[in-house]
Coordinates of C-alpha atoms and ligand atoms in Angstrom, one line a residue:
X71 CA -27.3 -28.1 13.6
X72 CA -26.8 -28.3 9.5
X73 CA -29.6 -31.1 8.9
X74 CA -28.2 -32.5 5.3
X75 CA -27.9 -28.2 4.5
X76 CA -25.6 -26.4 2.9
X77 CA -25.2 -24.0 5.2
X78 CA -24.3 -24.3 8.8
X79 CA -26.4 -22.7 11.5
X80 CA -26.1 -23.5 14.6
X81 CA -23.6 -26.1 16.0
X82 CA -23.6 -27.9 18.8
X83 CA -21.7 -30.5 20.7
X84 CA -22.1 -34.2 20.6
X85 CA -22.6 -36.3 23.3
X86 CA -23.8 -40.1 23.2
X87 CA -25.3 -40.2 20.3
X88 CA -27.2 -36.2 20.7
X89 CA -26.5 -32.8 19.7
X90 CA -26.5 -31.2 23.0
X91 CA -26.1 -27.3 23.8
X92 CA -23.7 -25.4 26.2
X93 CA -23.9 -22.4 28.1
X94 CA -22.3 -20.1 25.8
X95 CA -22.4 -19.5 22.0
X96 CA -19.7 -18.1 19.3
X97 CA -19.5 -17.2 16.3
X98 CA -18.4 -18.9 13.3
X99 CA -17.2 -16.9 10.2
X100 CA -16.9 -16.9 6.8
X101 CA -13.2 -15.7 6.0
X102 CA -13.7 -14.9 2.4
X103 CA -16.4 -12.1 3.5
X104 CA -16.3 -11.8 7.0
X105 CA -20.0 -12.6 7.6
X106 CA -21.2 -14.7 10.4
X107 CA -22.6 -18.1 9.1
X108 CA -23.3 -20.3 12.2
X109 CA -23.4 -19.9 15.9
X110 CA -21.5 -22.6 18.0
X111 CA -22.4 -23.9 21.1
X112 CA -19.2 -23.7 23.7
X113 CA -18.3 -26.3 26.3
X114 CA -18.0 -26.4 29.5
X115 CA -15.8 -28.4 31.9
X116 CA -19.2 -30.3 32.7
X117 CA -19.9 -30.6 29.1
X118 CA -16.4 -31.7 28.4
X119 CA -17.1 -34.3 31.4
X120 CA -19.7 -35.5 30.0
X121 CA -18.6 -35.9 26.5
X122 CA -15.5 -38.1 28.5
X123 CA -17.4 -40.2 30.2
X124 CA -20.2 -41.3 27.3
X125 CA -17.0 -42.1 25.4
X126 CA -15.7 -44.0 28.8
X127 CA -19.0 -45.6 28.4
X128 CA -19.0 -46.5 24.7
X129 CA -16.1 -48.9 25.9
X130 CA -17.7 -50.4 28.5
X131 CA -20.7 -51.5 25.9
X132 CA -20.7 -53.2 22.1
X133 CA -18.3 -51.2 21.1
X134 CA -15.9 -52.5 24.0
X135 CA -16.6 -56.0 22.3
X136 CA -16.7 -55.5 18.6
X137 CA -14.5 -57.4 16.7
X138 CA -11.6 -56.2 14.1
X139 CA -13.6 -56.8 11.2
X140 CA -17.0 -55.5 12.6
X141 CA -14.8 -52.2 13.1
X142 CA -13.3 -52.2 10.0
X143 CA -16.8 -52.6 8.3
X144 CA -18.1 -49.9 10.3
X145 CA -14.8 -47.5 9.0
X146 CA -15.7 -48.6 5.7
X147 CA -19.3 -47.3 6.1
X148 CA -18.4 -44.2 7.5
X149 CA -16.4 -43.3 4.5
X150 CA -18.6 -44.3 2.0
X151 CA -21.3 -42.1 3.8
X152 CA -19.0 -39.4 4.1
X153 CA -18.9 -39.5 -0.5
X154 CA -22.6 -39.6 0.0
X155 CA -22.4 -36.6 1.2
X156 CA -19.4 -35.2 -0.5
X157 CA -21.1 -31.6 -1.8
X158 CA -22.7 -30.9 2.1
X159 CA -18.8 -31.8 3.2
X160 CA -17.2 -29.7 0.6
X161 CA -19.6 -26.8 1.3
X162 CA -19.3 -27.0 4.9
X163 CA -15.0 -26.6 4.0
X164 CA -14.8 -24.0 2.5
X165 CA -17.6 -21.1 3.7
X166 CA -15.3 -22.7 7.2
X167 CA -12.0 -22.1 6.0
X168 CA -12.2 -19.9 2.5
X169 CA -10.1 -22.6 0.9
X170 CA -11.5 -23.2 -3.2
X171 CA -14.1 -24.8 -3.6
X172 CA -11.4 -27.1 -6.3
X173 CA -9.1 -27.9 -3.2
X174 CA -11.9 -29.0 -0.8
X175 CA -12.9 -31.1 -4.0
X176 CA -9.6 -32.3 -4.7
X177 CA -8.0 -32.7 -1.6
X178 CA -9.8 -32.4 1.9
X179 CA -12.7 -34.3 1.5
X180 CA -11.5 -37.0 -0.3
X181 CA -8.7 -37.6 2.1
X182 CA -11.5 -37.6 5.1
X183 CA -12.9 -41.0 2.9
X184 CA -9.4 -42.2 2.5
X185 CA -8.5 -42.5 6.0
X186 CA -11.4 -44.4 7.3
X187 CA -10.7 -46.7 3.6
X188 CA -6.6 -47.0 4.6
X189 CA -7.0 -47.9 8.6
X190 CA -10.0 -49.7 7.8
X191 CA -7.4 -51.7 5.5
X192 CA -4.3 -51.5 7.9
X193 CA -6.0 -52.8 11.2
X194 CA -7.6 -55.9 8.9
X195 CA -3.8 -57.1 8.2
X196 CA -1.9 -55.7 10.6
X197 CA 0.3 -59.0 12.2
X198 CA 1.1 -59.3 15.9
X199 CA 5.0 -59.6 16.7
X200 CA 5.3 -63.5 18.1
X201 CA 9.0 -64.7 19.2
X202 CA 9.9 -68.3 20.6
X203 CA 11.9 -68.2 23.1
X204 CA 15.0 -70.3 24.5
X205 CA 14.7 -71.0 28.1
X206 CA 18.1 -71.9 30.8
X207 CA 16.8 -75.2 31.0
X208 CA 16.4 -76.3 27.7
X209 CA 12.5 -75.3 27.1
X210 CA 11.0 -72.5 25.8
X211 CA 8.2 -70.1 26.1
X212 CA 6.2 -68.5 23.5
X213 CA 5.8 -64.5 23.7
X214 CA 3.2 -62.6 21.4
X215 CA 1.7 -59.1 21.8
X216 CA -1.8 -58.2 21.7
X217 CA -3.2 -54.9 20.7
X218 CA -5.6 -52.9 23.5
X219 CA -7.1 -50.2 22.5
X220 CA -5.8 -46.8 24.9
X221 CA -9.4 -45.9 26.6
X222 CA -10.6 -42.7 25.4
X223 CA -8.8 -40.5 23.0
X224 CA -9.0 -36.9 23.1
X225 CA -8.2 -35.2 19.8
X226 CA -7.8 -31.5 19.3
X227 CA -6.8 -30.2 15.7
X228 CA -6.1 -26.6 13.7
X229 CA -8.2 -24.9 11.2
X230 CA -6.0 -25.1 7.8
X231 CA -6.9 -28.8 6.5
X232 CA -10.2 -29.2 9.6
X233 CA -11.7 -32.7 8.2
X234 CA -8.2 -34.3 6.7
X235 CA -6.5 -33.5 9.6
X236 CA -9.3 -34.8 12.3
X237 CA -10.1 -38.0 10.5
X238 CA -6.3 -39.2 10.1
X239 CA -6.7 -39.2 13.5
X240 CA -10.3 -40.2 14.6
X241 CA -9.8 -43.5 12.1
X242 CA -6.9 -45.2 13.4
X243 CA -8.1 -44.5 17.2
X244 CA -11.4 -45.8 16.2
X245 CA -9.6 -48.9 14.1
X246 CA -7.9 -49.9 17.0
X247 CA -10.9 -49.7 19.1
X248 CA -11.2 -46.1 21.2
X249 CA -13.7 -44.3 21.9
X250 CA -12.7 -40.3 20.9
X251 CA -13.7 -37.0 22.5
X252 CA -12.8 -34.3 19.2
X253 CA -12.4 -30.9 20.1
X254 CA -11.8 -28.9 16.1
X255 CA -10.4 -25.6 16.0
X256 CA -12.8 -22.8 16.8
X257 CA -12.3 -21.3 13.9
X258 CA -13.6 -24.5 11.7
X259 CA -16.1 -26.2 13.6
X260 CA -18.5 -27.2 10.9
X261 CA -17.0 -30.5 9.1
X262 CA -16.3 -32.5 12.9
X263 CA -19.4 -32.0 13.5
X264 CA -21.6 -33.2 9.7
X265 CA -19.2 -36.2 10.6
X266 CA -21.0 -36.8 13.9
X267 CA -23.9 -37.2 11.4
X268 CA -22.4 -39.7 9.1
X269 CA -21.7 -41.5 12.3
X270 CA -25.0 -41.4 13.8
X271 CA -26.0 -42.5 10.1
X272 CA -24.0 -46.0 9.8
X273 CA -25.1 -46.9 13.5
X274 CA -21.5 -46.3 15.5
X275 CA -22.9 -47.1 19.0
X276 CA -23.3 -43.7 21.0
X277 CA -20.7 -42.3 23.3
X278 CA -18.0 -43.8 20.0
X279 CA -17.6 -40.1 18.6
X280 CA -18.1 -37.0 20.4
X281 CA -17.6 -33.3 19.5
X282 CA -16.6 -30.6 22.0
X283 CA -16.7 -27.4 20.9
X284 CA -14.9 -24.4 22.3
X285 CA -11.5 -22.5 22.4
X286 CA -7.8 -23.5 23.9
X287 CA -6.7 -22.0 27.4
X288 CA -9.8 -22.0 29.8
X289 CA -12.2 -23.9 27.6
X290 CA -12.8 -27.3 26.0
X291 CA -8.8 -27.6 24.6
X292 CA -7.7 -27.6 28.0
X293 CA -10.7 -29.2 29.5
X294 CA -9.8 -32.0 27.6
X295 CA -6.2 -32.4 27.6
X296 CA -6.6 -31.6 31.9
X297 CA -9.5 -34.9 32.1
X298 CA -8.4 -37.6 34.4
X299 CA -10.4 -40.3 32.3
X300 CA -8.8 -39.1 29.2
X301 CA -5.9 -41.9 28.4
X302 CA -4.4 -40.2 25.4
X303 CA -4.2 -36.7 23.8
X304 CA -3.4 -36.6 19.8
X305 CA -2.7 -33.2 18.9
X306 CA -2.1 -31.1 15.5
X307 CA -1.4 -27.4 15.6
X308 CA 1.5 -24.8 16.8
X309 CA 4.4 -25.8 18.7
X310 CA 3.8 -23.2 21.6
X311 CA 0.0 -24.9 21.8
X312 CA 2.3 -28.2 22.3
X313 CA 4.3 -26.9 24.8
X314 CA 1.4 -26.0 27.4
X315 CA -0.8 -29.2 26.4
X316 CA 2.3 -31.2 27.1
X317 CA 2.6 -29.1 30.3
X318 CA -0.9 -30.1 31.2
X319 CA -0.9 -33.7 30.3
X320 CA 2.6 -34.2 31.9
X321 CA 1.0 -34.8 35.6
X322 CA -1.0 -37.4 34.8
X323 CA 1.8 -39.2 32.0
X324 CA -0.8 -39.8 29.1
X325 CA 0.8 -40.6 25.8
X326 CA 1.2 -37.9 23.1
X327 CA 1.3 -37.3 19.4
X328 CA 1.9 -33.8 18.5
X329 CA 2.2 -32.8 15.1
X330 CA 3.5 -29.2 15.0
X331 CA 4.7 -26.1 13.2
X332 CA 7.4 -26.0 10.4
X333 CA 9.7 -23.5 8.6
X334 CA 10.3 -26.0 5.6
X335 CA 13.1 -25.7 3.1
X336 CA 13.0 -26.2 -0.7
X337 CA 16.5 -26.9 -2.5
X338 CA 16.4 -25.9 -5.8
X339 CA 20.2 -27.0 -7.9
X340 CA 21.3 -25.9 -11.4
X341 CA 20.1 -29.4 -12.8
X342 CA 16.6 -29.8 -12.1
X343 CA 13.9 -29.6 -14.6
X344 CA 13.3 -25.9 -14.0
X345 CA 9.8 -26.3 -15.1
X346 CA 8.7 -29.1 -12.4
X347 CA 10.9 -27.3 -9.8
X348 CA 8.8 -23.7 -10.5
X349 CA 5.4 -25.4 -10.6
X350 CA 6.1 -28.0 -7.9
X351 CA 7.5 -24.7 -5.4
X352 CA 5.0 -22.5 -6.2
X353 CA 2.4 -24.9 -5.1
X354 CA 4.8 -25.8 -2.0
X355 CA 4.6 -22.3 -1.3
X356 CA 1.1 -20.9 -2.4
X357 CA -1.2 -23.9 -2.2
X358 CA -4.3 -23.5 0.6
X359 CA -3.3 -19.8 0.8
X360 CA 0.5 -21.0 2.1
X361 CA -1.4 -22.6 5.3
X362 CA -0.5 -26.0 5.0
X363 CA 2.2 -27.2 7.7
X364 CA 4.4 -28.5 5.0
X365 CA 4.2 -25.5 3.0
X366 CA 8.0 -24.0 1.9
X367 CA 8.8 -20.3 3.6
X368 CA 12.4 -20.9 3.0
X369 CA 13.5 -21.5 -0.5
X370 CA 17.4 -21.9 -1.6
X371 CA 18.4 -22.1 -5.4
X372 CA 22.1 -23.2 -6.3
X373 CA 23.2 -19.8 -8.2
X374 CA 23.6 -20.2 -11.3
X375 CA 19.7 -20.0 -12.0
X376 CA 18.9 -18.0 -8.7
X377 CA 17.7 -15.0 -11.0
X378 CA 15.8 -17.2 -13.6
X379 CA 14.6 -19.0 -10.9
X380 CA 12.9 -15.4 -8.9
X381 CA 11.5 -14.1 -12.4
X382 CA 9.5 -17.3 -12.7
X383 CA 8.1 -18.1 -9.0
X384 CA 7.1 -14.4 -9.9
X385 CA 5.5 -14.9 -12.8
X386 CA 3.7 -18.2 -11.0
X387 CA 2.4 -16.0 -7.8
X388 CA 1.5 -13.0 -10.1
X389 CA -0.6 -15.6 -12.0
X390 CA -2.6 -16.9 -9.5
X391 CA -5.6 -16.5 -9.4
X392 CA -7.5 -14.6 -5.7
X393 CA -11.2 -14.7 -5.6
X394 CA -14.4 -16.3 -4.1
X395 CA -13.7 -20.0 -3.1
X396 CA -17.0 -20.5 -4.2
X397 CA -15.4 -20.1 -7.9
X398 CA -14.3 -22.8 -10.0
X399 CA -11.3 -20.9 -11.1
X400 CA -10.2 -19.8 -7.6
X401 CA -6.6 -20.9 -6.8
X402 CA -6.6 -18.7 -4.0
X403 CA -8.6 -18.1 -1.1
X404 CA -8.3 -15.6 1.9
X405 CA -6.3 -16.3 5.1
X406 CA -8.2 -18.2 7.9
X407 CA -9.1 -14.9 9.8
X408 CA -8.6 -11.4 10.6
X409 CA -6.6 -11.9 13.4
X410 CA -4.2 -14.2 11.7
X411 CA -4.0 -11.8 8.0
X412 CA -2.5 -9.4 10.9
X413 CA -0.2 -11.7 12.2
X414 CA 1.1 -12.5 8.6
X415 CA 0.9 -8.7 7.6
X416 CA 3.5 -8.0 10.7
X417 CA 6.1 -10.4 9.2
X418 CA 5.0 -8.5 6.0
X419 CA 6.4 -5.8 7.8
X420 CA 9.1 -6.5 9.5
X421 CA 10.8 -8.3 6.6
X422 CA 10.6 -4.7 5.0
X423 CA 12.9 -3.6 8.4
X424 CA 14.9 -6.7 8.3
X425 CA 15.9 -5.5 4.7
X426 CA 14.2 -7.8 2.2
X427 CA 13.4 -6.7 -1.2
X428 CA 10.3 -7.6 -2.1
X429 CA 9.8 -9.4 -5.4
X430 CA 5.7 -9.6 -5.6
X431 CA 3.3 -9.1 -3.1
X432 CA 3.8 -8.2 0.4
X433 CA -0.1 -6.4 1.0
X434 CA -3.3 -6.4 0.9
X435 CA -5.1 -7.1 -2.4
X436 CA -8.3 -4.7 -3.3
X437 CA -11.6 -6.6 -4.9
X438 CA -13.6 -3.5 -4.9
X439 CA -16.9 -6.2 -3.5
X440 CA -17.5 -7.7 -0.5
X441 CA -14.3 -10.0 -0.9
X442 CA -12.8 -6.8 0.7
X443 CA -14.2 -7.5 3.9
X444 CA -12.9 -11.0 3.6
X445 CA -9.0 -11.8 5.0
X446 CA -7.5 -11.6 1.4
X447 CA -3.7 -11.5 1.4
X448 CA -1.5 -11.1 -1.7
X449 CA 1.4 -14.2 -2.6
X450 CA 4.8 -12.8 -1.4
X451 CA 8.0 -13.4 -2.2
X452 CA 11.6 -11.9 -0.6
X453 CA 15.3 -12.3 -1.3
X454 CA 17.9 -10.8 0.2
X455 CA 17.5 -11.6 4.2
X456 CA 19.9 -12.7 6.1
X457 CA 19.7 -16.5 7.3
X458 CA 19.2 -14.9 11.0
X459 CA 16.7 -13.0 10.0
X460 CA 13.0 -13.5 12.1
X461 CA 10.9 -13.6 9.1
X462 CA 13.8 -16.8 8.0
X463 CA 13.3 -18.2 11.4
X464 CA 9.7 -18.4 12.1
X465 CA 6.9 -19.9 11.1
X466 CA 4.4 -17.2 9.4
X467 CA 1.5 -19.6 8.1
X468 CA 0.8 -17.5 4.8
X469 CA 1.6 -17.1 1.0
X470 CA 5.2 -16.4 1.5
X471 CA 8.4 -17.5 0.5
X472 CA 12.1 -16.4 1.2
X473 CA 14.1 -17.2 -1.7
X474 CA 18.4 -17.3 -1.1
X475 CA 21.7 -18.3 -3.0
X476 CA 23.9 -21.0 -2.7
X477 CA 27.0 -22.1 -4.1
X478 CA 27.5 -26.1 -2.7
X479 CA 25.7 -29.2 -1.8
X480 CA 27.2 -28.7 1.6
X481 CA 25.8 -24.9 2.5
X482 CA 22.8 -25.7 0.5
X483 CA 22.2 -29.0 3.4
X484 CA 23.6 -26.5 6.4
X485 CA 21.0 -23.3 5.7
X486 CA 18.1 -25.6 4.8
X487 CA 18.8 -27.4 8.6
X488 CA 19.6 -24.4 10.2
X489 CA 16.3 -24.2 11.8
X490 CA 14.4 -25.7 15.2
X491 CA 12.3 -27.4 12.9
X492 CA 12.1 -30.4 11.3
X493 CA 8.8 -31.4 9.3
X494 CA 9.3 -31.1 6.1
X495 CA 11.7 -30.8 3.3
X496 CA 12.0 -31.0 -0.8
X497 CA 15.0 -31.1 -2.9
X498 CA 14.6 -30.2 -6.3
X499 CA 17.3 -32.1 -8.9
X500 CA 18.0 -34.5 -11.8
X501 CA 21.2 -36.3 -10.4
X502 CA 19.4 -39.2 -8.7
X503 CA 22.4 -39.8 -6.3
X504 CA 22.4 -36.4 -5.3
X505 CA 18.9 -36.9 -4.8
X506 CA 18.9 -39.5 -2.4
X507 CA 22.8 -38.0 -0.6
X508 CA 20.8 -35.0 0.0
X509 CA 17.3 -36.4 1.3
X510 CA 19.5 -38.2 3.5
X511 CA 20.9 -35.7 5.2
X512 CA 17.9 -33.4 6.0
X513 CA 16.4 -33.2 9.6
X514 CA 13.0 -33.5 8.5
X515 CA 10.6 -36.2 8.8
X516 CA 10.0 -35.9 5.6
X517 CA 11.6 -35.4 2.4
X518 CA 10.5 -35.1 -1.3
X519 CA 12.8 -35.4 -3.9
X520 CA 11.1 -33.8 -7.6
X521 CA 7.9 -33.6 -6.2
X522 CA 5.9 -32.1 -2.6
X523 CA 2.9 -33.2 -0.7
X524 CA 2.8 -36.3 -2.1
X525 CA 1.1 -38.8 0.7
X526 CA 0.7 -42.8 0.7
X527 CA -1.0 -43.1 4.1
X528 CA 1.0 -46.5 5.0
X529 CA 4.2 -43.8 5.3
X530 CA 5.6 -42.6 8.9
X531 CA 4.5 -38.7 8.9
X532 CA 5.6 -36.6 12.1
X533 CA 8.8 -34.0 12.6
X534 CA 11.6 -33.1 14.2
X535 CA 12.6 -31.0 16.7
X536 CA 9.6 -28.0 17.4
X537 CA 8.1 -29.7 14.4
X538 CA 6.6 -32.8 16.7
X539 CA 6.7 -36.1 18.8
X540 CA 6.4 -39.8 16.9
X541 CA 4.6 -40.3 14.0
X542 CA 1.1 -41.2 12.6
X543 CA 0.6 -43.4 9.5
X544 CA 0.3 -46.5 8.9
X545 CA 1.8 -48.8 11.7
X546 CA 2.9 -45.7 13.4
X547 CA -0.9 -44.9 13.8
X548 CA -2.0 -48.1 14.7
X549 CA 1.0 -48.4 17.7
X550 CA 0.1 -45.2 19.3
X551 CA -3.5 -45.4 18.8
X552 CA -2.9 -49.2 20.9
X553 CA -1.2 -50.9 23.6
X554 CA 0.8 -53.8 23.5
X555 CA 0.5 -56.9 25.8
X556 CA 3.3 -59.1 25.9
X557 CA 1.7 -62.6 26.8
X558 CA 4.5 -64.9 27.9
X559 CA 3.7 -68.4 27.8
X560 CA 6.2 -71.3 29.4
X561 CA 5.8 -74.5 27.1
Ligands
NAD644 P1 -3.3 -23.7 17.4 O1 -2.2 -24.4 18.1 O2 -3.5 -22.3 17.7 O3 -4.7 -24.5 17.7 C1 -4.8 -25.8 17.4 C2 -5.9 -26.4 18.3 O4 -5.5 -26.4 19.6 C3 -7.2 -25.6 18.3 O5 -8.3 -26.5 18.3 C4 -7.2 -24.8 19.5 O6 -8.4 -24.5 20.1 C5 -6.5 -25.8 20.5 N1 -5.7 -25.2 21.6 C6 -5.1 -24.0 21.7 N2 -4.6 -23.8 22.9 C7 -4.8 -24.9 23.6 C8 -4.5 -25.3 24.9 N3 -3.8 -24.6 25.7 N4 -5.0 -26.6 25.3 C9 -5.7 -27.4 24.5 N5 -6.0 -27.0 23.2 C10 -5.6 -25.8 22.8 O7 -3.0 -24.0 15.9 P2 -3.8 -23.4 14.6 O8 -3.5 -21.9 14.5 O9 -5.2 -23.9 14.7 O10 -3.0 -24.2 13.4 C11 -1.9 -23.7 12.7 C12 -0.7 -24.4 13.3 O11 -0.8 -25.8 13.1 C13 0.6 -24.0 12.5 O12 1.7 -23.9 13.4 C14 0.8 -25.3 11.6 O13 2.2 -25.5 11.2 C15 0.4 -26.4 12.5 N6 0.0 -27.6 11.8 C16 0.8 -28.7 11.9 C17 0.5 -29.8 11.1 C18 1.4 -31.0 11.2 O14 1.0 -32.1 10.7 N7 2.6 -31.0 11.7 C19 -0.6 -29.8 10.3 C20 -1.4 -28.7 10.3 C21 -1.1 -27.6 11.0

């Protein structure tokens, strides 16, 4: 268990309040060398069990009966621990993912804070719907809706953004009042679990937060989502994953939140400010190693400036810089793991056979050090597939970009939606009415116009089609983190 360390040993689960061991162990690598740096503890279904029913229990206790404000307090605490421990979170990050050590600084770990801060904020002055209503015989009755918290909320999450991505979902479950069973990716199971340490650290009663620890099909994942006292499953990750957890949950008709895949567009026309429009794509398409859900694979730029457009997203991916995340100066860090550098190398491939010419990229950079046993991949941009091409149609999670032609507003709007998608989309342009006709039209569930990945945590975030079901933020959070109780009074 990393005890206030830099480096991660051993990791277990956490179960009421303890760090508890399960049968089996795993091992937990460094992507940007391939070495081993921890050993995780695996769950069981009896581990999983019991992980369920301390949380079934936290409800039952003080935590059952603690007020907004004593849970917004306790929010509150819990991020200002997790800044006291900013460096141990950051270091955790990155020998987890390979991200830069900059981006864990800039963006992961600072989030994690923000999202207790923000529900912490939201659940303090969030109203409660009240309506007087006119009865047949000249009375009336007041309605108003009270929030209930679901029960237990199990929360599974990926590997690319493993702390930002688990705590905008543990702090609104835990703002509204649930207790949560976490199960992070295998792959990244180092930051869920220094948080069970921040919450040990600010007093959260035990059986609040608990960490399972394990893999999908056959192990915690499904142990979790297949738990008859689970009420709730919250899920971020690929759309096929959604497909078999909603499979599992369906018999027992738990609400979901899936936030999945992408295959997002960028439109690029002839009047943006070409500068802006190059450096906001290429970090739409490059930033976190191109592993970001909302990153853009599919780029379309009106014309006129298509080829100015493909020398300087180039020049921008030539320029980055590949290296040790544990550098300063790093922009970009190695894929999450061998087994997924392969899957990207494939569509490496077989953009080569679907008949792409490749502008940059498109291997395997050399270090000539140990970064060459790491999952290094080089930035990649194509031109010249066809709109039915596979590598245009499916999600490949990696440095990559398509860039196409087009001539009108109308085929620019028709190729960007011409996907099973819809999570994300940017639009890239100085006319401000074309700006907003544009946005408009997208099937996305969200669009930038002149800028990308640009979050205020009070917004509805969520997709479309394969892209998702609801949304989290802001109220969006709050209603399907609660239940609502009409209360119908006769006066
Ligand atoms: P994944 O679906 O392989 O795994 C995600 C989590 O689900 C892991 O914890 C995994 O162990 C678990 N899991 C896998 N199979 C399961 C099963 N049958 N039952 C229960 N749990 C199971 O996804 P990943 O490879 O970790 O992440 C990358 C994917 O996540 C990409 O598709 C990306 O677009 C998507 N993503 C989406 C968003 C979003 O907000 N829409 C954000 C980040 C990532």
């Amino acid at each position: 268990m990393p005890r206030g360390s830099n480096h991660v040993k051993f990791i277990q689960n956490y179960i009421d309040g303890k760090f508890v061991a399960g049968q089996r162990e795993f091992a937990d690598v460094n992507p940007a060398d391939g070495s081993v740096i921890g050993q995780v503890t695996e769950a069981d279904r009896d581990v999983v069990d019991r992980a369920v029913q301390s949380a079934r229990k936290a409800l039952a206790g003080e935590w059952g009966r603690a007020s907004v404000r004593e849970r917004a307090a306790r929010l509150r605490k819990v991020a200002d621990t997790i800044e006291s421990r900013f460096d141990c979170f950051v270091a955790a990050e990155v020998a987890d993912t390979g991200k830069p050590i900059s981006l864990a600084a800039r963006l992961d770990v600072p989030r994690a804070a923000a999202n207790f801060r923000a529900f912490a904020d939201m659940i303090s002055t969030s109203g409660i719907e009240s309506f007087q209503t006119e009865t047949a015989d000249g009375k009336s009755a007041l309605n108003y809706a009270v929030r209930k918290p679901l029960g237990v909320v199990g929360i599974i999450t990926p590997w690319n953004l493993p702390l930002l991505l688990l705590t905008w979902k543990v702090a609104p479950a835990l703002a509204c009042g649930n207790a949560v069973v976490v199960k992070p990716s295998e792959e990244t199971p180092a930051t869920a679990t220094l948080l069970a340490e921040v919450m040990e650290r600010t007093g959260m009663p035990d059986g609040v937060y608990n960490v399972v620890h394990g893999f999908g099909p056959n192990s915690a994942g499904e142990f979790l989502t297949q738990h008859p006292d689970v009420n709730a499953v919250t899920f971020t990750g690929e759309s096929q994953t959604g497909t078999a957890i909603m499979k599992t949950v369906a018999s027992s008709v738990k609400p979901i939140s899936f936030e999945l895949g992408g295959k997002n567009a960028a439109i690029v026309f002839a009047d943006c400010d070409f500068e802006d429009a190059t450096a906001g794509i290429a970090d739409a398409v490059f930033l976190n190693t191109g592993q970001v859900c909302l990153c853009a694979e599919r780029v379309y730029v009106e014309r006129g400036i298509l080829d100015r457009f493909v020398s300087a997203l180039k020049q921008r991916a030539e320029a980055l810089r590949l290296g040790s995340p544990l550098d300063p100066a790093t922009e970009l860090g190695p894929l999450i793991s061998k087994q997924h550098r392969e899957k990207v190398v494939s569509y490496y491939s077989l953009a080569r056979e679907e008949g792409a010419n490749v502008v940059t990229g498109g291997g395997i950079p050399e270090f000539g050090n140990s970064l060459d046993n790491g999952f290094y991949i080089q930035p990649t941009i194509y031109t010249g597939l066809a709109e039915s091409a596979r590598c245009v149609k499916e999600e490949i999670f990696g440095p990559v970009c398509h860039i196409a032609p087009f001539d009108t507003e109308d085929e620019a709007v028709n190729m960007a939606n011409n996907t099973k998608y819809g999570l994300a989309a940017s639009i890239w342009t100085s006319n401000l009415k074309r700006g907003h006709r544009v946005a408009q039209q997208m099937n996305a569930g969200i669009t930038w116009v002149n800028c990308w990945f640009l979050r205020d945590l009070r917004t509805p975030f969520g997709g479309m089609g394969l892209s998702g079901i609801g949304r989290e933020g802001g109220m969006h959070s709050l209603n399907f983190y609660s239940e609502l109780n009409n209360i119908c009074i006769r006066l």
